[in-house]
Amino acid sequence: MSRLLQTPFLPSVTLPTKTRSSVTGFRVKPRIIPIQAKIREIFMPALSSTMTEGKIVSWVKSEGDKLNKGESVVVVESDKADMDVETFYDGYLAAIMVEEGGVAPVGSAIALLAETEDEIADAKAKASGSGGGGDSQAPPTAAIEAPVAVEKKIAAAPVAVKAVAASAVHPASEGGKRIVASPYAKKLAKELKVELAGLVGSGPMGRIVAKDVEAVAAGGGVQAAVAVKEVVAAPSVELGSVVPFTTMQGAVSRNMVESLTVPTFRVGYTITTDALDALYKKIKSKGVTMTALLAKATALALAKHPVVNSSCRDGNSFVYNSSINVAVAVAIDGGLITPVLQNADKVDIYSLSRKWKELVDKARAKQLQPQEYNTGTFTLSNLGMFGVDRFDAILPPGTGAIMAVGASQPSVVATKDGRIGMKNQMQVNVTADHRVIYGADLAQFLQTLASIIEDPKDLTF
Amino acid sequence: MQSALSLSFSQTSLPLANRPLCSSNAAPSTTPRNLRFCGLRREAFGFSPSKQLTSRRFQIQSRRIEVSAAASSSAGNGALSKSFDYDLIIIGAGVGGHGAALHAVEKGLKTAIIEGDVVGGTCVNRGCVPSKALLAVSGRMRELQNEHHMKAFGLQVSAAGYDRQGVADHASNLATKIRNNLTNSMKALGVDILTGFGAVLGPQKVKYGDNIITGKDIIIATGSVPFVPKGIEVDGKTVITSDHALKLESVPDWIAIVGSGYIGLEFSDVYTALGSEVTFIEALDQLMPGFDPEISKLAQRVLINPRKIDYHTGVFASKITPAKGGKPVMIELIDAKTKEPKDTLEVDAALIATGRAPFTNGLGLENINVVTQRGFIPVDERMRVIDGNGKLIPHLYCIGDANGKMMLAHAASAQGISVVEQVTGRDHVLNHHSIPAACFTHPEISMVGLTEPQAREKAEKEGFKVSIAKTSFKANTKALAENEGEGLAKMIYRPDNGEILGVHIFGLHAADLIHEASNAIALGTRIQDIKLAVHAHPTLSEVVDELFKAAKVDSPASVTAQSVKVAV
């Protein structure tokens, strides 16, 4: 076995022309950085006749370690067992090009071996130039491009949110110095290349859990809270300038783009609000707000139509949410956030109103906890206060439906008994994920909602 | 083959033949029984031409001499034996005590078993049995949740869910059922089940509750309890041992498991299948110490890495505080070597699976001058208890977890049977190397005999060669039909004489597959013989068959992959 495997270990640097010509993807500059020193590549060995690629189980040595001939350097997984791969040359392990867990085709370089310590830097440049990742780009050519490639890497790096590490709210995280993340969250973060520092956890006691990492990777809203802290009121905008998104705006942007993957449709309804307006007038003095009334009415309707409160997470199934949490969109400086009225169907209207006031205050002070803005199962967006009579909302990823509420306006209405009268009416327009919620579902839901709003006595229970 | 036949013959048919003889008076019956025993053995061996068996026969003869000496002494004490309340008193009705009791009755002994808690002991009530119920659930959950796996079968399953109480009930119902079976089996045979904590008052004298009874021979089989290292506060809710975990009162989001041995591994399988995330805390530098390194490496790749599990190795949990007042469970980790603080974990629950401690307090050992070693009762290879002066205490034996030789339920039972064999006049030494062990993860891990490093060390010392045979489950038709090709079987053997030194299996139903190897080791069957045996096709048992066939016996220049070192 070992005899067979000695062959791939060839000094490669002596063949620059040949390898370069085989690479098409790189601009080849005439300038060649001379690498006279012996930098050898460590190749993925063929451990069996059928093996086409191998997985790095673990690196026995780390970068910069001195290697002696015959020492194990890396453990490679084959179809039957893990194999220790050893070196036939003395030298230094200069650069690891395929990380643990990575897969590389047989014969491709997985690491570089420098003969002397001085050459480690050269080898490193060479390695970064080839882009790592187990592809078999010819290193000499890549070396020329090294500085460019390195820059690119840096530019691409901030996929992860680096900002405001201190916002992690775990009590034991020592002000964000320590990251408290669940085992799976850590694994996912590594896989999805998300940096955990600076993430706000939504798990118990602010722990970072898997869905927080997924949300960031998918451009989700968890880090929105981080952003809230950063945003400084900037009423005046310098015209002609390009202003990069804040983190929150970036999250919104990604969420909006992600929503395009959901097949949505819309159903509208006109609801008469005379009775609701009368009720509102009556209990306004007790601190009840219109938003709370609308949220309560919606929640009661949702309770009768659980499918509208469901969502589709994996494309294969309905997720019927156990509680009805109505999220209400609120515009704040530089973005928007959706505080959540949890169990809106069960909480009485007075408590709900107080809760709403508290949430709005917290949102303005940028003190919302993750569970206070990311647990919504149905979203309300109301632009009625601006006189908007109808609009169309985009479905936030992870939920099944959003309702756009327009202004309630006096309208001339023909009634069934042939008379003409004045009534206050508002238009609502629901956007829903058609994978789980169908037209008839929405129609029935809206009918129920209309009957609740038109006869609102149940709201004050 | 032949030796297998003769042994089973002697063990099953003999006691039946003898039962009427020894029921009334033990003393006169011993001698004829031995004669007859040997006679039968001789008959069985008469068929055998193999030289292996002749050496066995020699052993038997020498054994007979010993036995007849024992028999004459017991014949001298015949009058005395009548004055005892029982022939055999067993303290502890766990699996070890139960195995001993059943065998004792079969041998015609008047037997009593003392139990201070519930019949069945740890295994039935707080160990192997309920954990298998939980693992049966976790195995199915794992399968149903594995969309890729189901798709490969062409099956469609909608989101699998579980009811925690239902799962917990399955475990407790199983324990109840097995406990009743155990109790009934002993009652049916006429074993006296005495309730109360047993203690040894003096030679051949035992106290339980307020009663004092005498027995010709006494077996201590008091078992063990979960070991909790100091600094760890167990509250039974958020910081728990296997005793609590088996009740499955909660499925925490995040549970730390201290110790990555059998118990820890099995629970990690259960908890991750039910949706928990797991953090292992292991004091040694490697997870799953005690397993063959190659098996533990593969097991880590299948059972740990792809699951929602992370781990800290080379650390001790120096302090664990249960969750209180809205605070999570706090775990302080220190470096196992330097003892310097390393990290703090905050988790929802912690399971302490750091092994088990013998339950030998209050046994009255001081009355007979026995000094325990870390709680374990010192015994010789025949389970005879050794006192503080290094002398054997006559008529007192200790089996199972309490002696610490091999802390497995079936080992305790085997030791108990071995003791009964001895007290009924047949000398017997249990070969612990032939006792298999299994870990019921998905897939399972099983082993018997030596690990590769142990075998190599022994080979070095004794100057023989060691070879390794390996086979993959990927090559087994039945495993592939089940879409469970992940797995490895490995045999360590002597190429010069074909002796099996150890077999390690990781893969589907590994726990059931190991017995062909453990029986071969117990019976001394050599590879060159067993490799000719036929296995039904297609079955998983062909994995083991493959091992036997892959072995190169009698060729010192073995071509099998001895070293997997490979160069670049």
PDB file of C-alpha atoms in Angstrom, chain A residues 211-358:
ATOM      1  CA  LYS A 211     -32.160  28.806  14.211  1.00  0.00           C
ATOM      2  CA  ASP A 212     -30.284  32.012  15.054  1.00  0.00           C
ATOM      3  CA  VAL A 213     -27.371  30.795  12.988  1.00  0.00           C
ATOM      4  CA  GLU A 214     -29.658  29.697  10.190  1.00  0.00           C
ATOM      5  CA  ALA A 215     -31.372  33.057  10.242  1.00  0.00           C
ATOM      6  CA  VAL A 216     -28.082  34.875   9.858  1.00  0.00           C
ATOM      7  CA  ALA A 217     -26.953  32.549   7.115  1.00  0.00           C
ATOM      8  CA  ALA A 218     -30.241  33.085   5.329  1.00  0.00           C
ATOM      9  CA  GLY A 219     -30.003  36.799   5.975  1.00  0.00           C
ATOM     10  CA  GLY A 220     -32.610  36.611   8.644  1.00  0.00           C
ATOM     11  CA  GLY A 221     -33.630  39.129  11.198  1.00  0.00           C
ATOM     12  CA  VAL A 222     -31.994  37.931  14.357  1.00  0.00           C
ATOM     13  CA  GLN A 223     -29.116  40.260  14.098  1.00  0.00           C
ATOM     14  CA  ALA A 224     -31.584  43.049  13.533  1.00  0.00           C
ATOM     15  CA  ALA A 225     -31.468  43.728  17.215  1.00  0.00           C
ATOM     16  CA  VAL A 226     -27.770  44.195  17.014  1.00  0.00           C
ATOM     17  CA  ALA A 227     -28.332  46.689  14.324  1.00  0.00           C
ATOM     18  CA  VAL A 228     -30.907  48.581  16.295  1.00  0.00           C
ATOM     19  CA  LYS A 229     -28.179  49.579  18.671  1.00  0.00           C
ATOM     20  CA  GLU A 230     -25.992  50.813  15.916  1.00  0.00           C
ATOM     21  CA  VAL A 231     -28.523  52.902  14.139  1.00  0.00           C
ATOM     22  CA  VAL A 232     -28.181  56.547  15.014  1.00  0.00           C
ATOM     23  CA  ALA A 233     -30.952  58.830  13.935  1.00  0.00           C
ATOM     24  CA  ALA A 234     -29.878  60.301  10.631  1.00  0.00           C
ATOM     25  CA  PRO A 235     -32.680  62.545   9.455  1.00  0.00           C
ATOM     26  CA  SER A 236     -30.672  64.328   6.827  1.00  0.00           C
ATOM     27  CA  VAL A 237     -29.231  62.356   4.002  1.00  0.00           C
ATOM     28  CA  GLU A 238     -26.398  63.706   1.966  1.00  0.00           C
ATOM     29  CA  LEU A 239     -27.652  63.696  -1.577  1.00  0.00           C
ATOM     30  CA  GLY A 240     -25.549  62.019  -4.192  1.00  0.00           C
ATOM     31  CA  SER A 241     -23.886  59.707  -1.701  1.00  0.00           C
ATOM     32  CA  VAL A 242     -23.988  55.953  -1.526  1.00  0.00           C
ATOM     33  CA  VAL A 243     -24.773  54.788   1.986  1.00  0.00           C
ATOM     34  CA  PRO A 244     -24.237  51.124   2.741  1.00  0.00           C
ATOM     35  CA  PHE A 245     -27.007  49.285   4.527  1.00  0.00           C
ATOM     36  CA  THR A 246     -26.911  49.126   8.241  1.00  0.00           C
ATOM     37  CA  THR A 247     -26.985  45.600   9.534  1.00  0.00           C
ATOM     38  CA  MET A 248     -30.701  45.817  10.052  1.00  0.00           C
ATOM     39  CA  GLN A 249     -31.287  47.159   6.578  1.00  0.00           C
ATOM     40  CA  GLY A 250     -29.090  44.404   5.226  1.00  0.00           C
ATOM     41  CA  ALA A 251     -31.200  41.886   7.059  1.00  0.00           C
ATOM     42  CA  VAL A 252     -34.366  43.423   5.692  1.00  0.00           C
ATOM     43  CA  SER A 253     -32.898  43.340   2.218  1.00  0.00           C
ATOM     44  CA  ARG A 254     -31.978  39.671   2.498  1.00  0.00           C
ATOM     45  CA  ASN A 255     -35.365  38.826   3.955  1.00  0.00           C
ATOM     46  CA  MET A 256     -37.096  40.565   1.104  1.00  0.00           C
ATOM     47  CA  VAL A 257     -35.057  38.739  -1.491  1.00  0.00           C
ATOM     48  CA  GLU A 258     -35.650  35.460   0.301  1.00  0.00           C
ATOM     49  CA  SER A 259     -39.392  36.055   0.210  1.00  0.00           C
ATOM     50  CA  LEU A 260     -39.211  35.670  -3.560  1.00  0.00           C
ATOM     51  CA  THR A 261     -38.753  31.956  -3.106  1.00  0.00           C
ATOM     52  CA  VAL A 262     -42.208  31.700  -1.523  1.00  0.00           C
ATOM     53  CA  PRO A 263     -45.205  31.371  -3.860  1.00  0.00           C
ATOM     54  CA  THR A 264     -47.573  33.991  -2.478  1.00  0.00           C
ATOM     55  CA  PHE A 265     -50.990  35.226  -3.505  1.00  0.00           C
ATOM     56  CA  ARG A 266     -53.319  37.895  -2.177  1.00  0.00           C
ATOM     57  CA  VAL A 267     -56.914  38.109  -1.167  1.00  0.00           C
ATOM     58  CA  GLY A 268     -58.626  41.398  -0.277  1.00  0.00           C
ATOM     59  CA  TYR A 269     -61.775  42.194   1.741  1.00  0.00           C
ATOM     60  CA  THR A 270     -63.689  45.292   2.666  1.00  0.00           C
ATOM     61  CA  ILE A 271     -64.824  45.414   6.264  1.00  0.00           C
ATOM     62  CA  THR A 272     -67.304  47.830   7.798  1.00  0.00           C
ATOM     63  CA  THR A 273     -65.850  49.317  10.983  1.00  0.00           C
ATOM     64  CA  ASP A 274     -68.725  51.363  12.426  1.00  0.00           C
ATOM     65  CA  ALA A 275     -69.207  49.003  15.357  1.00  0.00           C
ATOM     66  CA  LEU A 276     -65.467  48.718  15.956  1.00  0.00           C
ATOM     67  CA  ASP A 277     -65.061  52.503  15.886  1.00  0.00           C
ATOM     68  CA  ALA A 278     -67.889  52.831  18.387  1.00  0.00           C
ATOM     69  CA  LEU A 279     -66.277  50.261  20.659  1.00  0.00           C
ATOM     70  CA  TYR A 280     -62.915  51.964  20.341  1.00  0.00           C
ATOM     71  CA  LYS A 281     -64.415  55.304  21.366  1.00  0.00           C
ATOM     72  CA  LYS A 282     -65.994  53.655  24.377  1.00  0.00           C
ATOM     73  CA  ILE A 283     -62.897  51.948  25.754  1.00  0.00           C
ATOM     74  CA  LYS A 284     -60.178  54.280  24.484  1.00  0.00           C
ATOM     75  CA  SER A 285     -60.078  55.949  27.883  1.00  0.00           C
ATOM     76  CA  LYS A 286     -59.091  52.646  29.427  1.00  0.00           C
ATOM     77  CA  GLY A 287     -55.892  52.673  27.392  1.00  0.00           C
ATOM     78  CA  VAL A 288     -57.071  50.413  24.601  1.00  0.00           C
ATOM     79  CA  THR A 289     -55.437  51.093  21.268  1.00  0.00           C
ATOM     80  CA  MET A 290     -56.707  50.422  17.775  1.00  0.00           C
ATOM     81  CA  THR A 291     -53.703  48.236  17.050  1.00  0.00           C
ATOM     82  CA  ALA A 292     -54.552  46.029  20.005  1.00  0.00           C
ATOM     83  CA  LEU A 293     -58.169  45.805  18.882  1.00  0.00           C
ATOM     84  CA  LEU A 294     -57.156  44.805  15.378  1.00  0.00           C
ATOM     85  CA  ALA A 295     -54.606  42.305  16.705  1.00  0.00           C
ATOM     86  CA  LYS A 296     -57.214  40.819  19.024  1.00  0.00           C
ATOM     87  CA  ALA A 297     -59.794  40.536  16.261  1.00  0.00           C
ATOM     88  CA  THR A 298     -57.238  38.936  13.966  1.00  0.00           C
ATOM     89  CA  ALA A 299     -56.153  36.512  16.671  1.00  0.00           C
ATOM     90  CA  LEU A 300     -59.740  35.435  17.361  1.00  0.00           C
ATOM     91  CA  ALA A 301     -60.246  34.816  13.660  1.00  0.00           C
ATOM     92  CA  LEU A 302     -56.972  32.898  13.481  1.00  0.00           C
ATOM     93  CA  ALA A 303     -58.092  30.691  16.353  1.00  0.00           C
ATOM     94  CA  LYS A 304     -60.946  29.522  14.135  1.00  0.00           C
ATOM     95  CA  HIS A 305     -58.694  29.020  11.116  1.00  0.00           C
ATOM     96  CA  PRO A 306     -55.462  27.455  12.377  1.00  0.00           C
ATOM     97  CA  VAL A 307     -54.212  26.871   8.849  1.00  0.00           C
ATOM     98  CA  VAL A 308     -53.831  30.619   8.325  1.00  0.00           C
ATOM     99  CA  ASN A 309     -51.635  30.656  11.435  1.00  0.00           C
ATOM    100  CA  SER A 310     -49.474  27.844  10.056  1.00  0.00           C
ATOM    101  CA  SER A 311     -46.316  28.074   8.032  1.00  0.00           C
ATOM    102  CA  CYS A 312     -44.235  26.010   5.690  1.00  0.00           C
ATOM    103  CA  ARG A 313     -40.627  25.633   6.837  1.00  0.00           C
ATOM    104  CA  ASP A 314     -39.273  22.783   4.751  1.00  0.00           C
ATOM    105  CA  GLY A 315     -41.450  22.700   1.681  1.00  0.00           C
ATOM    106  CA  ASN A 316     -42.946  19.379   2.748  1.00  0.00           C
ATOM    107  CA  SER A 317     -45.181  19.996   5.671  1.00  0.00           C
ATOM    108  CA  PHE A 318     -47.513  22.293   7.542  1.00  0.00           C
ATOM    109  CA  VAL A 319     -46.171  23.664  10.778  1.00  0.00           C
ATOM    110  CA  TYR A 320     -49.255  24.337  12.867  1.00  0.00           C
ATOM    111  CA  ASN A 321     -48.124  26.832  15.463  1.00  0.00           C
ATOM    112  CA  SER A 322     -49.232  26.070  18.970  1.00  0.00           C
ATOM    113  CA  SER A 323     -49.839  29.687  19.880  1.00  0.00           C
ATOM    114  CA  ILE A 324     -51.182  32.686  18.028  1.00  0.00           C
ATOM    115  CA  ASN A 325     -48.536  35.378  18.148  1.00  0.00           C
ATOM    116  CA  VAL A 326     -49.483  38.462  16.188  1.00  0.00           C
ATOM    117  CA  ALA A 327     -46.517  40.480  15.018  1.00  0.00           C
ATOM    118  CA  VAL A 328     -47.207  44.108  14.192  1.00  0.00           C
ATOM    119  CA  ALA A 329     -44.842  46.009  11.948  1.00  0.00           C
ATOM    120  CA  VAL A 330     -43.501  49.232  13.439  1.00  0.00           C
ATOM    121  CA  ALA A 331     -41.396  51.739  11.582  1.00  0.00           C
ATOM    122  CA  ILE A 332     -38.378  52.894  13.526  1.00  0.00           C
ATOM    123  CA  ASP A 333     -35.460  55.070  12.554  1.00  0.00           C
ATOM    124  CA  GLY A 334     -33.617  53.468   9.723  1.00  0.00           C
ATOM    125  CA  GLY A 335     -35.733  50.363   9.458  1.00  0.00           C
ATOM    126  CA  LEU A 336     -38.655  48.453  10.806  1.00  0.00           C
ATOM    127  CA  ILE A 337     -39.263  45.888  13.458  1.00  0.00           C
ATOM    128  CA  THR A 338     -42.127  43.611  14.311  1.00  0.00           C
ATOM    129  CA  PRO A 339     -42.886  43.433  18.045  1.00  0.00           C
ATOM    130  CA  VAL A 340     -44.993  40.413  18.839  1.00  0.00           C
ATOM    131  CA  LEU A 341     -48.194  40.217  20.849  1.00  0.00           C
ATOM    132  CA  GLN A 342     -47.932  36.688  22.137  1.00  0.00           C
ATOM    133  CA  ASN A 343     -51.061  34.569  22.631  1.00  0.00           C
ATOM    134  CA  ALA A 344     -53.150  37.475  21.378  1.00  0.00           C
ATOM    135  CA  ASP A 345     -56.209  35.237  21.244  1.00  0.00           C
ATOM    136  CA  LYS A 346     -56.010  34.444  24.959  1.00  0.00           C
ATOM    137  CA  VAL A 347     -54.835  37.700  26.519  1.00  0.00           C
ATOM    138  CA  ASP A 348     -57.659  40.155  27.303  1.00  0.00           C
ATOM    139  CA  ILE A 349     -57.817  43.399  25.366  1.00  0.00           C
ATOM    140  CA  TYR A 350     -56.698  45.600  28.266  1.00  0.00           C
ATOM    141  CA  SER A 351     -53.585  43.550  29.011  1.00  0.00           C
ATOM    142  CA  LEU A 352     -52.929  43.320  25.310  1.00  0.00           C
ATOM    143  CA  SER A 353     -53.053  47.106  24.997  1.00  0.00           C
ATOM    144  CA  ARG A 354     -50.681  47.562  27.921  1.00  0.00           C
ATOM    145  CA  LYS A 355     -48.347  44.970  26.440  1.00  0.00           C
ATOM    146  CA  TRP A 356     -48.413  46.743  23.109  1.00  0.00           C
ATOM    147  CA  LYS A 357     -47.490  50.054  24.695  1.00  0.00           C
ATOM    148  CA  GLU A 358     -44.607  48.389  26.515  1.00  0.00           C
TER     149      GLU A 358
END
